[in-house]
mmCIF file of C-alpha atoms and ligand atoms in Angstrom:
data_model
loop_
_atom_site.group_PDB
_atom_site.id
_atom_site.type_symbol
_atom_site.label_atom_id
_atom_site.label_comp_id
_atom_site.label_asym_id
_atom_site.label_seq_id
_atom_site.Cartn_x
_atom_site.Cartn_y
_atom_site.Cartn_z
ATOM 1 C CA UNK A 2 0.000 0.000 0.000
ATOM 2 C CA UNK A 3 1.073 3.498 -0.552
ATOM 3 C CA UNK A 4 1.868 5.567 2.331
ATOM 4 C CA UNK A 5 1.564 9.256 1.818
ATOM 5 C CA UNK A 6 3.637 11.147 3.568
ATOM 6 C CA UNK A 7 2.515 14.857 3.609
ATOM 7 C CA UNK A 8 4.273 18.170 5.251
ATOM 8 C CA UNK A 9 2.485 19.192 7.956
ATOM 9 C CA UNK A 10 1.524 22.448 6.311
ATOM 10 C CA UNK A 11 0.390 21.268 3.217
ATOM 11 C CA UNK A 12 -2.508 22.494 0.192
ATOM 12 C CA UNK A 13 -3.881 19.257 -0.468
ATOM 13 C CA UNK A 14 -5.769 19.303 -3.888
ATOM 14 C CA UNK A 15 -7.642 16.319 -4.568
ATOM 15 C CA UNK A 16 -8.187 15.091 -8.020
ATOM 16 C CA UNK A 17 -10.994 13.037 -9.216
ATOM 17 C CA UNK A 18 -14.094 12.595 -10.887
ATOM 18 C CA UNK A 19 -17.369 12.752 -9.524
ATOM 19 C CA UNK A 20 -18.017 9.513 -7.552
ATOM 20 C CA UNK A 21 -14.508 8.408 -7.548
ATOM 21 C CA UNK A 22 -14.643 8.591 -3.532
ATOM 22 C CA UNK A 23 -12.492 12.069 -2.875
ATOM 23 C CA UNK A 24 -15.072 12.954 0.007
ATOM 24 C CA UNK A 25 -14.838 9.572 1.660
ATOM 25 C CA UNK A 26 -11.298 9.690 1.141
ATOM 26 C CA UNK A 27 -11.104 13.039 2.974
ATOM 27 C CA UNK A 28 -13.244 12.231 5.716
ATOM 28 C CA UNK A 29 -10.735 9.279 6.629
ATOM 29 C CA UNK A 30 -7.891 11.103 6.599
ATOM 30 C CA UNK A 31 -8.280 14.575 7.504
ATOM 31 C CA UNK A 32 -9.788 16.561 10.138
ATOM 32 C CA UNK A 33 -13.831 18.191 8.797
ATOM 33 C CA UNK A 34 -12.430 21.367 9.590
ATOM 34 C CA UNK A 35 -8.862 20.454 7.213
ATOM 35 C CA UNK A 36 -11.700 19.816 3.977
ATOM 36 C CA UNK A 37 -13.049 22.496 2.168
ATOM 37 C CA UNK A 38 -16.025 20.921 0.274
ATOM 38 C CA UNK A 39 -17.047 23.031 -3.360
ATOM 39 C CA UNK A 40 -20.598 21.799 -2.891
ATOM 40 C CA UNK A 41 -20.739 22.229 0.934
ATOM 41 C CA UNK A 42 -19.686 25.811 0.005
ATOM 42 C CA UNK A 43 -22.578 25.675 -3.043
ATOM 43 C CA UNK A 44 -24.658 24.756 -0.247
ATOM 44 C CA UNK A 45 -24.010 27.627 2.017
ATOM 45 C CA UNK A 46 -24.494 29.875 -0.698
ATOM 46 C CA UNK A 47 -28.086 28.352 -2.110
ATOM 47 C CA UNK A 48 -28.838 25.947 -0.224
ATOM 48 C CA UNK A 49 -28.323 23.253 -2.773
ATOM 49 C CA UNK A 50 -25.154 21.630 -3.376
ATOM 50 C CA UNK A 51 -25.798 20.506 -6.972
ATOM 51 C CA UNK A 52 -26.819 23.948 -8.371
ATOM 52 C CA UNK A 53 -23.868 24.459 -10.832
ATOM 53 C CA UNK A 54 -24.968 28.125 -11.902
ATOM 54 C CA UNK A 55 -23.637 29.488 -8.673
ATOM 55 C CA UNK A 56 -20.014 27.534 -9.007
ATOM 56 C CA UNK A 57 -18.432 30.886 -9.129
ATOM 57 C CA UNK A 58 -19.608 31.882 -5.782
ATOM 58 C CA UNK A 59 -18.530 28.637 -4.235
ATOM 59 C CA UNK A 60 -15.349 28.680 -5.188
ATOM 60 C CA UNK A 61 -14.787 32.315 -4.369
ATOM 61 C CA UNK A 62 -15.735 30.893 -0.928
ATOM 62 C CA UNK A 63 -13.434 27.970 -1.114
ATOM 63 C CA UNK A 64 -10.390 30.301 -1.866
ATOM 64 C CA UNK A 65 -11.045 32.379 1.159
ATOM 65 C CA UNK A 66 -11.349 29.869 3.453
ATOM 66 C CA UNK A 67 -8.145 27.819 1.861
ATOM 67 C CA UNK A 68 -6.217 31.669 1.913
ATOM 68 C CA UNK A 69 -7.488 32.050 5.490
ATOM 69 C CA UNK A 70 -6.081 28.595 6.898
ATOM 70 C CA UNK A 71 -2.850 28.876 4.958
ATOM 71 C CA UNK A 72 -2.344 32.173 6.274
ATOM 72 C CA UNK A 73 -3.046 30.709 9.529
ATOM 73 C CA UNK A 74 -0.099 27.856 8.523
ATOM 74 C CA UNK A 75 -3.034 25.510 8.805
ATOM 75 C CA UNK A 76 -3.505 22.601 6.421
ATOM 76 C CA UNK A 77 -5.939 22.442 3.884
ATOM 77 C CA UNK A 78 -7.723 20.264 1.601
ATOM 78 C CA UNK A 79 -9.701 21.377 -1.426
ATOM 79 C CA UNK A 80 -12.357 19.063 -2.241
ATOM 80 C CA UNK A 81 -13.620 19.247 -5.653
ATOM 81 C CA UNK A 82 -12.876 17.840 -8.660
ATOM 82 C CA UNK A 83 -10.150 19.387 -10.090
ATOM 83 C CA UNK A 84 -10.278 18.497 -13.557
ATOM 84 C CA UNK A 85 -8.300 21.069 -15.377
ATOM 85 C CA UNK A 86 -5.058 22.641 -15.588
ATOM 86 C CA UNK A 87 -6.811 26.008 -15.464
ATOM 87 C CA UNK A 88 -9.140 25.026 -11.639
ATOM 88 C CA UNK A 89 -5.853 23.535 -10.375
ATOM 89 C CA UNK A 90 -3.230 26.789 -10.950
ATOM 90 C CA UNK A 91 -4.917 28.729 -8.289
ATOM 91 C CA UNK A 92 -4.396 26.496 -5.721
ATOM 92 C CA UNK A 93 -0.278 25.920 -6.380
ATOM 93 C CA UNK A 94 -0.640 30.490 -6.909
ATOM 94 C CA UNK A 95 -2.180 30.159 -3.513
ATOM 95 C CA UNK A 96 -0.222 27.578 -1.437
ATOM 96 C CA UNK A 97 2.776 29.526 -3.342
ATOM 97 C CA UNK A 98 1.791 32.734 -1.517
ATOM 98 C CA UNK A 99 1.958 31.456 1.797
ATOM 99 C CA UNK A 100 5.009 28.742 1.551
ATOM 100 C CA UNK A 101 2.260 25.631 1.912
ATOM 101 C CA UNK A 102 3.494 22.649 -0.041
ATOM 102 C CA UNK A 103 1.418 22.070 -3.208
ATOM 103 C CA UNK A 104 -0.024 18.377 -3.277
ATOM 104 C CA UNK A 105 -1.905 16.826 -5.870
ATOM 105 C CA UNK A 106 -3.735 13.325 -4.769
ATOM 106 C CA UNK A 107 -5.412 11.938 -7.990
ATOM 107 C CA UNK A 108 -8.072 9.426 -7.009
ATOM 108 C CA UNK A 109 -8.982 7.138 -10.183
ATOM 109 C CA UNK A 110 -10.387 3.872 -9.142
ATOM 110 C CA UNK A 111 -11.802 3.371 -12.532
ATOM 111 C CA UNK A 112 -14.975 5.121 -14.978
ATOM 112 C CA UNK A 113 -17.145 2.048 -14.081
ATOM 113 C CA UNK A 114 -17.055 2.421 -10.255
ATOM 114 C CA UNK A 115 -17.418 5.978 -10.439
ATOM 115 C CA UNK A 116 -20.986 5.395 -12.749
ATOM 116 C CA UNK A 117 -21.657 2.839 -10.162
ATOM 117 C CA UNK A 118 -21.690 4.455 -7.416
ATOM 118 C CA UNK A 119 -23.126 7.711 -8.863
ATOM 119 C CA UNK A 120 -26.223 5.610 -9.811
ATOM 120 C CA UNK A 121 -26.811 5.081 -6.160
ATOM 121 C CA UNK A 122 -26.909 9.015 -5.098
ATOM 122 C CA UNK A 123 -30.020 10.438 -5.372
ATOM 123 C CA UNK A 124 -28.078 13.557 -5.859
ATOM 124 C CA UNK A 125 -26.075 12.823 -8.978
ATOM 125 C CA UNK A 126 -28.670 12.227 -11.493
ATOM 126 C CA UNK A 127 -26.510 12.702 -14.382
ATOM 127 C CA UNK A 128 -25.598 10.045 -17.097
ATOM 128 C CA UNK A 129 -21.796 8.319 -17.186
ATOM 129 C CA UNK A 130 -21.108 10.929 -20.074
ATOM 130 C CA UNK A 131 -20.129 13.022 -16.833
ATOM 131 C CA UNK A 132 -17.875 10.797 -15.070
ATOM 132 C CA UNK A 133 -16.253 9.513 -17.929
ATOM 133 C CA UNK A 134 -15.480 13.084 -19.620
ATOM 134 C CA UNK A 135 -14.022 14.195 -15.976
ATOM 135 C CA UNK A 136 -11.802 10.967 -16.187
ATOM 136 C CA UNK A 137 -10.531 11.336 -19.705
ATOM 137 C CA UNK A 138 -9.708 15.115 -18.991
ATOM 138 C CA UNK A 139 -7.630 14.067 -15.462
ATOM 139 C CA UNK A 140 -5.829 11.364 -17.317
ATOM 140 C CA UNK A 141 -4.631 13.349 -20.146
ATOM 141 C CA UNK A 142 -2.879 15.729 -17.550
ATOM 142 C CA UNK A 143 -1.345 13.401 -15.201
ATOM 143 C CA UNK A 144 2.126 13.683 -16.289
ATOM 144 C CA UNK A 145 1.965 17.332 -16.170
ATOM 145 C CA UNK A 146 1.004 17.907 -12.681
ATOM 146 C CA UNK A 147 4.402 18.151 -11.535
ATOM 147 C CA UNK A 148 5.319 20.937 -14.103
ATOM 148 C CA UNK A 149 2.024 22.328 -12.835
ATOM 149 C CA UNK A 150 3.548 23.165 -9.591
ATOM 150 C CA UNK A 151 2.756 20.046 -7.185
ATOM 151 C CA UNK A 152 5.286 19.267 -4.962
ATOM 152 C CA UNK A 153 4.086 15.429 -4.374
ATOM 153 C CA UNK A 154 1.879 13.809 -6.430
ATOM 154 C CA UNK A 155 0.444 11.041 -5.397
ATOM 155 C CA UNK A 156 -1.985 8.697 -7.850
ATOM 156 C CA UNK A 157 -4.061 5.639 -6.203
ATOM 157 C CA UNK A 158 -4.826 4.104 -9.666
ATOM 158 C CA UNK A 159 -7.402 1.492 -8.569
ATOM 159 C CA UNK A 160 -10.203 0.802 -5.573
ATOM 160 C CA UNK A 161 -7.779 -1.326 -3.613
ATOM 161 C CA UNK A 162 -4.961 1.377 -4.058
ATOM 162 C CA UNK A 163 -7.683 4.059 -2.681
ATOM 163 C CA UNK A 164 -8.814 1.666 0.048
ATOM 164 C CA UNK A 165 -5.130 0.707 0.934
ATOM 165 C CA UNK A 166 -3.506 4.311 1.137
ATOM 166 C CA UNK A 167 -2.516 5.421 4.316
ATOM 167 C CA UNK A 168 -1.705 9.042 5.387
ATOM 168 C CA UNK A 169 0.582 10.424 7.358
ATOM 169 C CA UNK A 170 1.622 13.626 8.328
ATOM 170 C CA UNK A 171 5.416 14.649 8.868
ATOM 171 C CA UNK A 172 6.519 18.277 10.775
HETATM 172 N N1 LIG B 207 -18.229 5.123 -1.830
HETATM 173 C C1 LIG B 207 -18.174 3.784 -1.516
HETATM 174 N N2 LIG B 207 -16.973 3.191 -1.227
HETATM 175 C C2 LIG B 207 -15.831 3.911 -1.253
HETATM 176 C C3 LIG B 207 -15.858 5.274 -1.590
HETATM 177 C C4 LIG B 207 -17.092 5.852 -1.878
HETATM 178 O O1 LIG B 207 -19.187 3.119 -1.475
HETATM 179 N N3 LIG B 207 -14.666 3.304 -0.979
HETATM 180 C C5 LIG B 207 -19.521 5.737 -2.132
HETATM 181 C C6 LIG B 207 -19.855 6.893 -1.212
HETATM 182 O O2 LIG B 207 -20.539 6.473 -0.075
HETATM 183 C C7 LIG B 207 -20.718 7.776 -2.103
HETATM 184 C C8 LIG B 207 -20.200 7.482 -3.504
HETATM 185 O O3 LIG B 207 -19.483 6.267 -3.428
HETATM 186 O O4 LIG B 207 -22.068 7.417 -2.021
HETATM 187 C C9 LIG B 207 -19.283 8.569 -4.020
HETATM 188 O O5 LIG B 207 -18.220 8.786 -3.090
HETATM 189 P P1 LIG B 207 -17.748 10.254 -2.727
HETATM 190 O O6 LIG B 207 -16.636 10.126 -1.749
HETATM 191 O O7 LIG B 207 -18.916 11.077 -2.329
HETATM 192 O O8 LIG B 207 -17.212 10.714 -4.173
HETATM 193 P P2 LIG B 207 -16.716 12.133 -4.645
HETATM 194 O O9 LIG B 207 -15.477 11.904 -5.451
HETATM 195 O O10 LIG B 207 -16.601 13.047 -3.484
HETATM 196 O O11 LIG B 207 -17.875 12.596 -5.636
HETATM 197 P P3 LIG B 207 -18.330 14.098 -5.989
HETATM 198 O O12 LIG B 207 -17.255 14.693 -6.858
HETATM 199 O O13 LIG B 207 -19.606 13.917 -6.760
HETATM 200 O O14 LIG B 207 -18.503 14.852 -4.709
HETATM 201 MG MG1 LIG B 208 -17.533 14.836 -2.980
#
């Protein structure tokens, strides 16, 4: 199993599709008040965590509270999908700006398990076109994320790498 061994005072930036398991992988491993959620934040804003339209709101609230805890030299994990090159260069500009180290943690345990399991939320009622475009996009810029700025990279490839994983924290 792959142990990941993060600095104390990192910017975590999770990478995965929706369904893939990034929220049940942060709840196991980091404290609620580490994980900054995009829909908890689309929640607080509208009161419903699947409204897309108001993305831009969310995320403005996402940033804050990631620039508040870095400034704070707290950890901090964004939880959202993090698809693209262009939603993941804020978050290296940020950790940049207050010396947290950048690290990328790409969850891909496969398209089929993410349709799977999105056919079980009441709250994803979209086809697999969604999932699998997400997955295609992620792959294509896995080697890159390195020149994009992360500091660690770490990619658990499968559902038994995701289950295995353990993290650790170092000072
Ligand atoms: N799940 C599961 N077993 C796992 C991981 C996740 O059964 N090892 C289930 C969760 O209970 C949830 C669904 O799969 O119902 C999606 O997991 P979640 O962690 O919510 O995925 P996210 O990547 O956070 O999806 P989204 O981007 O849509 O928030
Ligand atoms: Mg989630």
């Amino acid at each position: 199993p792959t142990t990941l061994e993060l600095p104390d005072f990192s910017l975590v930036v999770l990478i995965g599709a929706t369904g893939s398991g990034k929220s049940t992988f942060a709840s196991r491993w980091f404290a609620p008040t580490e994980v900054i959620s995009s829909d908890r934040c689309r929640g607080l804003v509208c009161d419903d965590e699947n409204d897309q339209s108001i993305s831009a709101d969310a995320f403005d609230l996402v940033r804050t509270i990631a620039e508040k805890r870095l400034k704070n030299r707290r950890l901090a994990v964004i939880d959202a999908t993090n698809v693209r090159a262009s939603e993941r260069r804020d978050w290296i500009a940020l950790a940049r700006r207050w010396h947290a180290l950048p690290v990328a943690i790409v969850i891909d345990p496969g398209l089929d398990i993410c349709i799977e399991r999105n056919k079980l939320r009441p709250d994803r009622a979209f086809g697999p076109k969604v999932p699998q475009r997400m997955v295609q996009e992620i792959r294509k810029g896995l080697r890159n994320l390195a020149h994009e700025g992360f500091r660690q990279v770490w990619k658990l490839s499968s559902v038994e790498a995701v289950d295995a994983a353990i993290v650790t924290r170092k000072p």
